[in-house]
PDB file of C-alpha atoms and ligand atoms in Angstrom:
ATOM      1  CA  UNK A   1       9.038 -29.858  12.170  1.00 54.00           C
ATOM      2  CA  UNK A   2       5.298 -28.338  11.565  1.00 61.00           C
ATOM      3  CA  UNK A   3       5.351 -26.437  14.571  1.00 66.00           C
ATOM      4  CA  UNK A   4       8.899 -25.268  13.786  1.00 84.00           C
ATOM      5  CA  UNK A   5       7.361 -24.041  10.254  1.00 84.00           C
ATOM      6  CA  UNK A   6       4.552 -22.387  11.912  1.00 88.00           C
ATOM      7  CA  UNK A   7       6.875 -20.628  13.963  1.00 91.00           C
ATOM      8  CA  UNK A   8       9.301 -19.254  11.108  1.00 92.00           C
ATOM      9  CA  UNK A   9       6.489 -18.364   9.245  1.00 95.00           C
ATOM     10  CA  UNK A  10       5.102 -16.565  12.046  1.00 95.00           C
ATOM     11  CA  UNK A  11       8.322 -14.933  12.709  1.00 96.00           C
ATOM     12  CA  UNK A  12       8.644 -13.784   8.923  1.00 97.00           C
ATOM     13  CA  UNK A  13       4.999 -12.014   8.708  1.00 97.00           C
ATOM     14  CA  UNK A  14       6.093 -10.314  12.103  1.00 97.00           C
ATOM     15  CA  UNK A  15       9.661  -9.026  10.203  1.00 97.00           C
ATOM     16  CA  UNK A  16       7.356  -8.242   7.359  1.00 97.00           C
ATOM     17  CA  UNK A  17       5.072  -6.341   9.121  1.00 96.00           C
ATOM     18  CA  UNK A  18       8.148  -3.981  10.073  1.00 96.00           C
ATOM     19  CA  UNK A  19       8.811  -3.497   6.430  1.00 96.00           C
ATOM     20  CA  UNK A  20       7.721   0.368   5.494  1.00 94.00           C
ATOM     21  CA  UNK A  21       6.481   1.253   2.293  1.00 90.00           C
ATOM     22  CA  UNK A  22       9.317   3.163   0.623  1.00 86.00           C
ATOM     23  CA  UNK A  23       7.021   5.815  -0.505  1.00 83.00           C
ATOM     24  CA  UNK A  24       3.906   6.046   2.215  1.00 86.00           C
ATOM     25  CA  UNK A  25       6.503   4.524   5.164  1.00 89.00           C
ATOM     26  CA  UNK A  26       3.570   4.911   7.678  1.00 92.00           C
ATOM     27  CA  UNK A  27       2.534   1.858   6.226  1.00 93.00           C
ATOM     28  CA  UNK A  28       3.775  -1.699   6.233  1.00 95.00           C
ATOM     29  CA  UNK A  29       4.035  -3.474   2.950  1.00 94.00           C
ATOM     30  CA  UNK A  30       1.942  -6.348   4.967  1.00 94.00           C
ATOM     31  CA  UNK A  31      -1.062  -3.457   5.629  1.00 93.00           C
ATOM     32  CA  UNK A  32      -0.537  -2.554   1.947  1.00 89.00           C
ATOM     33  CA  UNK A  33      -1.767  -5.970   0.588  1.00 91.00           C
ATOM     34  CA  UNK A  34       1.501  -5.956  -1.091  1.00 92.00           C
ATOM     35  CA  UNK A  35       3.073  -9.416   0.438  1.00 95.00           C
ATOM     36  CA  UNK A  36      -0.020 -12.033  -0.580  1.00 95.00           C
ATOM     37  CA  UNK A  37       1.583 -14.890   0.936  1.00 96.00           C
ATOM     38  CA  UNK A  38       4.564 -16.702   2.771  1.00 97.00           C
ATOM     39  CA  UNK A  39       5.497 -20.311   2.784  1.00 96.00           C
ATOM     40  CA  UNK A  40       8.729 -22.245   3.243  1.00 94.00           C
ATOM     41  CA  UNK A  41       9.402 -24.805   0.598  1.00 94.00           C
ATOM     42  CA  UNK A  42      11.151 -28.384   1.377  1.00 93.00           C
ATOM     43  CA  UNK A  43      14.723 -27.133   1.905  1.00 92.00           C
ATOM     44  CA  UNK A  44      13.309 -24.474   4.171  1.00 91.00           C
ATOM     45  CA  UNK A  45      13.990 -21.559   1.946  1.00 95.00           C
ATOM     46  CA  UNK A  46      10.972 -18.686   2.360  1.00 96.00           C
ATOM     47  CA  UNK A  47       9.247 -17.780  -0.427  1.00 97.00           C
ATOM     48  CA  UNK A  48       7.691 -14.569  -0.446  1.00 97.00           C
ATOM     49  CA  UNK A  49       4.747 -13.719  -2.950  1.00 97.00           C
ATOM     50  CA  UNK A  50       4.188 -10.066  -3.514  1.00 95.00           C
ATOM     51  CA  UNK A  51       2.067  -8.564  -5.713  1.00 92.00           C
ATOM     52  CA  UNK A  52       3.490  -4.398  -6.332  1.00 86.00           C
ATOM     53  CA  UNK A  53       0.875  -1.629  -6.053  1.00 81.00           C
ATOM     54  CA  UNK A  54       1.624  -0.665  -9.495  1.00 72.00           C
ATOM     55  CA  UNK A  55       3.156  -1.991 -12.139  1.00 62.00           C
ATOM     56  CA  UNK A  56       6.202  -0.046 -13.233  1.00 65.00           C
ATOM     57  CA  UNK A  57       6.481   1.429  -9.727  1.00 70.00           C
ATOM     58  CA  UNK A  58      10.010   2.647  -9.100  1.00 74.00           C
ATOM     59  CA  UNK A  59       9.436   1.346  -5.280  1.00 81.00           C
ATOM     60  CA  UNK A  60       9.189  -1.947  -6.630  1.00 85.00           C
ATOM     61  CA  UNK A  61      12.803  -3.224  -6.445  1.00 87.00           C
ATOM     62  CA  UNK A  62      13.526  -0.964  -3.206  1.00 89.00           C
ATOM     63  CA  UNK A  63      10.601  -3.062  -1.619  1.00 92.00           C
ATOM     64  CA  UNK A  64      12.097  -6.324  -2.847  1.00 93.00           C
ATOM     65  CA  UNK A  65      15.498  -5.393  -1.522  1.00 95.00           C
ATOM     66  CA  UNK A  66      13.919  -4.392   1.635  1.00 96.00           C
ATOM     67  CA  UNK A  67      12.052  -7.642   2.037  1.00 97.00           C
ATOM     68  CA  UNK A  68      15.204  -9.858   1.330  1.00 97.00           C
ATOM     69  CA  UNK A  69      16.700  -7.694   4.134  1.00 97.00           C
ATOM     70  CA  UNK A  70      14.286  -8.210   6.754  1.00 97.00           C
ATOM     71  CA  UNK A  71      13.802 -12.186   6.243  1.00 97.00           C
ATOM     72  CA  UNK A  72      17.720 -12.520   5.809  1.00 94.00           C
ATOM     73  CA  UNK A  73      18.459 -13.289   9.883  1.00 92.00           C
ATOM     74  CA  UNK A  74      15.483 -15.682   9.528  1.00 93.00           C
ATOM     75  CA  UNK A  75      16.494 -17.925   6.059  1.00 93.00           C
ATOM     76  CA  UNK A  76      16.994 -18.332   2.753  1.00 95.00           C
ATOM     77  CA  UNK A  77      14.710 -16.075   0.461  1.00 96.00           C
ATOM     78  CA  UNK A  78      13.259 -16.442  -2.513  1.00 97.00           C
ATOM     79  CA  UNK A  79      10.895 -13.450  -3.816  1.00 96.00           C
ATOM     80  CA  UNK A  80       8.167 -14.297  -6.251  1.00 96.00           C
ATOM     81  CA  UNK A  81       5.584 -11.857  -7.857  1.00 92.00           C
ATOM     82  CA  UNK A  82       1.847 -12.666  -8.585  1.00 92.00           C
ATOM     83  CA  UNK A  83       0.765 -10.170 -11.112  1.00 88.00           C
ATOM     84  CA  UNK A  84      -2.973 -11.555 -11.028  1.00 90.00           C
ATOM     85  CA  UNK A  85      -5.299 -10.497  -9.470  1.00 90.00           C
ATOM     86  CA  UNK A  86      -3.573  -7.008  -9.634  1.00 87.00           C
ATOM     87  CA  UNK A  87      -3.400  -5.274  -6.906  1.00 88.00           C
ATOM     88  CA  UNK A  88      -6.453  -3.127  -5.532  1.00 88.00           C
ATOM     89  CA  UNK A  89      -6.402   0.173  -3.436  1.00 87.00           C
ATOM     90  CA  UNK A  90      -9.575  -2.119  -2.132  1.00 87.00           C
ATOM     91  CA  UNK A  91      -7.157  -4.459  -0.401  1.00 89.00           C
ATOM     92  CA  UNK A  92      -6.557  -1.462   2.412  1.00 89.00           C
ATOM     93  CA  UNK A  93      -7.933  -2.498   5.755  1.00 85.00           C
ATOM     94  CA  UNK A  94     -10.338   0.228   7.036  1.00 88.00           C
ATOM     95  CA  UNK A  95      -6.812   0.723   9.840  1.00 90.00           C
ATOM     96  CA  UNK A  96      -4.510   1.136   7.251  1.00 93.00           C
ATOM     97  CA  UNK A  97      -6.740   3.940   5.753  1.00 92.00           C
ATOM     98  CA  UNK A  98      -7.127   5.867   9.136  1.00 93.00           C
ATOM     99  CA  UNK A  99      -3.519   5.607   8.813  1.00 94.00           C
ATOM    100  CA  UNK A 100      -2.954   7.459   5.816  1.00 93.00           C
ATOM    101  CA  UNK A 101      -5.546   9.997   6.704  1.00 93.00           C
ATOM    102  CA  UNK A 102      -3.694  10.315  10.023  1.00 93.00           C
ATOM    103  CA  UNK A 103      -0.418  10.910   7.917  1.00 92.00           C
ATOM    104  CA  UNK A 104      -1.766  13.901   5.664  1.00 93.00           C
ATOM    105  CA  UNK A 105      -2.558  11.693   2.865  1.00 93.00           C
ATOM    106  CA  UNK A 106      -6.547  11.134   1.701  1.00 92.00           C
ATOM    107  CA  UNK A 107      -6.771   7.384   1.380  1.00 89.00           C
ATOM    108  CA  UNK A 108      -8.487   5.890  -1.901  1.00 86.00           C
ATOM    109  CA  UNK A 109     -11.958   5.484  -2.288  1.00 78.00           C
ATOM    110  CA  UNK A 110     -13.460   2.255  -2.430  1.00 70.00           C
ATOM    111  CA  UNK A 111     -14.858   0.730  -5.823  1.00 58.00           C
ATOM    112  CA  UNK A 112     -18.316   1.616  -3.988  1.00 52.00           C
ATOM    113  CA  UNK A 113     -17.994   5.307  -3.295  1.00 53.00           C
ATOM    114  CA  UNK A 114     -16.293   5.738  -6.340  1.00 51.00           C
ATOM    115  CA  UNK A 115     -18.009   8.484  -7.909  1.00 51.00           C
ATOM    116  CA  UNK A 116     -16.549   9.354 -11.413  1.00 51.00           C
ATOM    117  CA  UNK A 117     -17.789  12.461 -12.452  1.00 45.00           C
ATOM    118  CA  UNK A 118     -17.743  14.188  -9.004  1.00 47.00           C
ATOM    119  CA  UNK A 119     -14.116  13.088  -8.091  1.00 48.00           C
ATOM    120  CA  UNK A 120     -12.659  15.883  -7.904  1.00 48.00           C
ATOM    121  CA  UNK A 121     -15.726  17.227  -5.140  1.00 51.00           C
ATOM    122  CA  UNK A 122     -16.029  14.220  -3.622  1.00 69.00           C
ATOM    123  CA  UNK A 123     -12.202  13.805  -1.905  1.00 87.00           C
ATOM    124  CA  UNK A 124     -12.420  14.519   1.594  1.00 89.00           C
ATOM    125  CA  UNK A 125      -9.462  16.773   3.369  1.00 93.00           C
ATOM    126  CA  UNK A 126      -7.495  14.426   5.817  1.00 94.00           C
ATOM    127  CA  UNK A 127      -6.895  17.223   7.551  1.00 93.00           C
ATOM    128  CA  UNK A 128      -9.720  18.773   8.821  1.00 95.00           C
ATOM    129  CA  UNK A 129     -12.432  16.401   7.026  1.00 92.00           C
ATOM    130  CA  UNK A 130     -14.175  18.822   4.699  1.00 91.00           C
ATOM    131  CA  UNK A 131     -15.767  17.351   2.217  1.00 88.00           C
ATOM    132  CA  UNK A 132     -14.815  19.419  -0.831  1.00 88.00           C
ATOM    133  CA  UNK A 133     -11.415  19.871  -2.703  1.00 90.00           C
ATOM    134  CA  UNK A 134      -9.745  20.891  -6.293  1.00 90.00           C
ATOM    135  CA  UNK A 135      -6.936  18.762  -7.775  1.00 90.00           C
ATOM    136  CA  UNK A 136      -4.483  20.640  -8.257  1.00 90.00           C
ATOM    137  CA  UNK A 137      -2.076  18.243 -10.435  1.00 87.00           C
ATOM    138  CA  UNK A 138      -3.055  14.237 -11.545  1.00 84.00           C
ATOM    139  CA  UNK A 139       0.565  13.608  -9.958  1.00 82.00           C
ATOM    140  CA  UNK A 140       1.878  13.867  -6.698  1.00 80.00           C
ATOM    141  CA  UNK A 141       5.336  13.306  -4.773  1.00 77.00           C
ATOM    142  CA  UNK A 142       5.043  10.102  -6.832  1.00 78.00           C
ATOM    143  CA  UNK A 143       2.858   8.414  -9.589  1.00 78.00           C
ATOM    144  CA  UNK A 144       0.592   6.952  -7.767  1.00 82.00           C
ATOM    145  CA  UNK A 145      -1.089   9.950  -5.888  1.00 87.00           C
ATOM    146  CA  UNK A 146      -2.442  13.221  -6.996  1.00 90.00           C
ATOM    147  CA  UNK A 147      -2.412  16.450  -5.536  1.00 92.00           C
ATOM    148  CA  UNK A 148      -5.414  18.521  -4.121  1.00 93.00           C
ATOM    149  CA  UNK A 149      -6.278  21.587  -2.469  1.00 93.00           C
ATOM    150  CA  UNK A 150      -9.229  21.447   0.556  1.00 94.00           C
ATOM    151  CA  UNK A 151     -11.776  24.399  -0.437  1.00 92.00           C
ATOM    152  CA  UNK A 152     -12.540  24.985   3.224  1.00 93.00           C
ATOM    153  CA  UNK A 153      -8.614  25.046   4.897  1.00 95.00           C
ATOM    154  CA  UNK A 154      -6.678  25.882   1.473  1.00 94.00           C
ATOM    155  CA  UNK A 155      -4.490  23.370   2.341  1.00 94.00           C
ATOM    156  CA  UNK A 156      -3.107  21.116  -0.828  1.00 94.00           C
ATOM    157  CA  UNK A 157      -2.572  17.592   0.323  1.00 94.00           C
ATOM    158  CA  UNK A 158      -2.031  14.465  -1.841  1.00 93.00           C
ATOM    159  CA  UNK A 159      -4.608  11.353  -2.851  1.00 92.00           C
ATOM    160  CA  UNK A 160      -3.482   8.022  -3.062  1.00 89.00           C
ATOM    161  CA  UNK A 161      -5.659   7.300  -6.039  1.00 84.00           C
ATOM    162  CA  UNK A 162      -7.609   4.538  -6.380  1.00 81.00           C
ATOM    163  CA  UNK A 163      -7.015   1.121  -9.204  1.00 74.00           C
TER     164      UNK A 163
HETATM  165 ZN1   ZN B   1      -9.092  20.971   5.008  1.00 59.03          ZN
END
């Protein structure tokens, strides 16, 4: 029986880890820090803890739908949320952030090189790495990302800002 739980639970992080993010798909909600956990209670139902990237995010319910669909060949599934801690742009492997520099988007900056007053200087182009830009709007494609402009390649790309 353990080894038979170790095995669907193994089985669901690997379906999870083919779950995109609805709105930066070149990541998996698992490399987003979005699913915090996975365990099978005793009538072998799967529940699921996620924790959304923001509150109020309209990719919320998409994700949850998403995740049902994955698991659904595997068992029974039963979503919960955990709401605290929140969730952290921190929680980004150093892999998932190449990532999203790879895909055109400037990953967030960590709590450490946060630098306030010199935000809008100190975002990096992800596509050709010069250090300076402009924001050009607080919102991008969606809530959660603004827009800027590199000063050395003029092009505008989007920020995936940091909470
Ligand atoms: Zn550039």
């Amino acid at each position: 029986m353990v080894i038979e739980t170790a095995t669907r639970l193994e089985a669901a992080w690997a379906a999870l880890r083919g779950v995109p993010d609805p709105e930066v798909p070149v990541l998996s909600v698992v490399e987003f820090g979005m699913v915090r956990d996975v365990q099978e209670d005793e009538h072998g139902t799967l529940v699921v803890t996620l924790t959304p990237t923001y509150s109020g995010c309209p990719a919320t319910e998409a994700i949850a739908a998403d995740v049902r669909a994955a698991l659904a060949d595997l068992a029974p599934v039963r979503l919960a949320q955990r709401l605290d801690p929140p969730w952290s742009s921190d929680w980004l492997s150093a892999e998932a952030r190449e990532k999203l520099r790879a895909y055109g988007i400037a990953p967030p900056c960590t709590g450490a090189e946060q630098q306030p007053l010199r935000l809008q200087q100190a975002i990096a182009c992800p596509r050709c790495g010069a250090p300076r830009s402009e924001r050009l709007s607080h919102f991008g494609s969606t809530a959660c990302k603004a827009l800027y402009r590199c000063l050395s390649c003029r092009e505008p790309f989007e920020y995936f800002k940091p909470i």
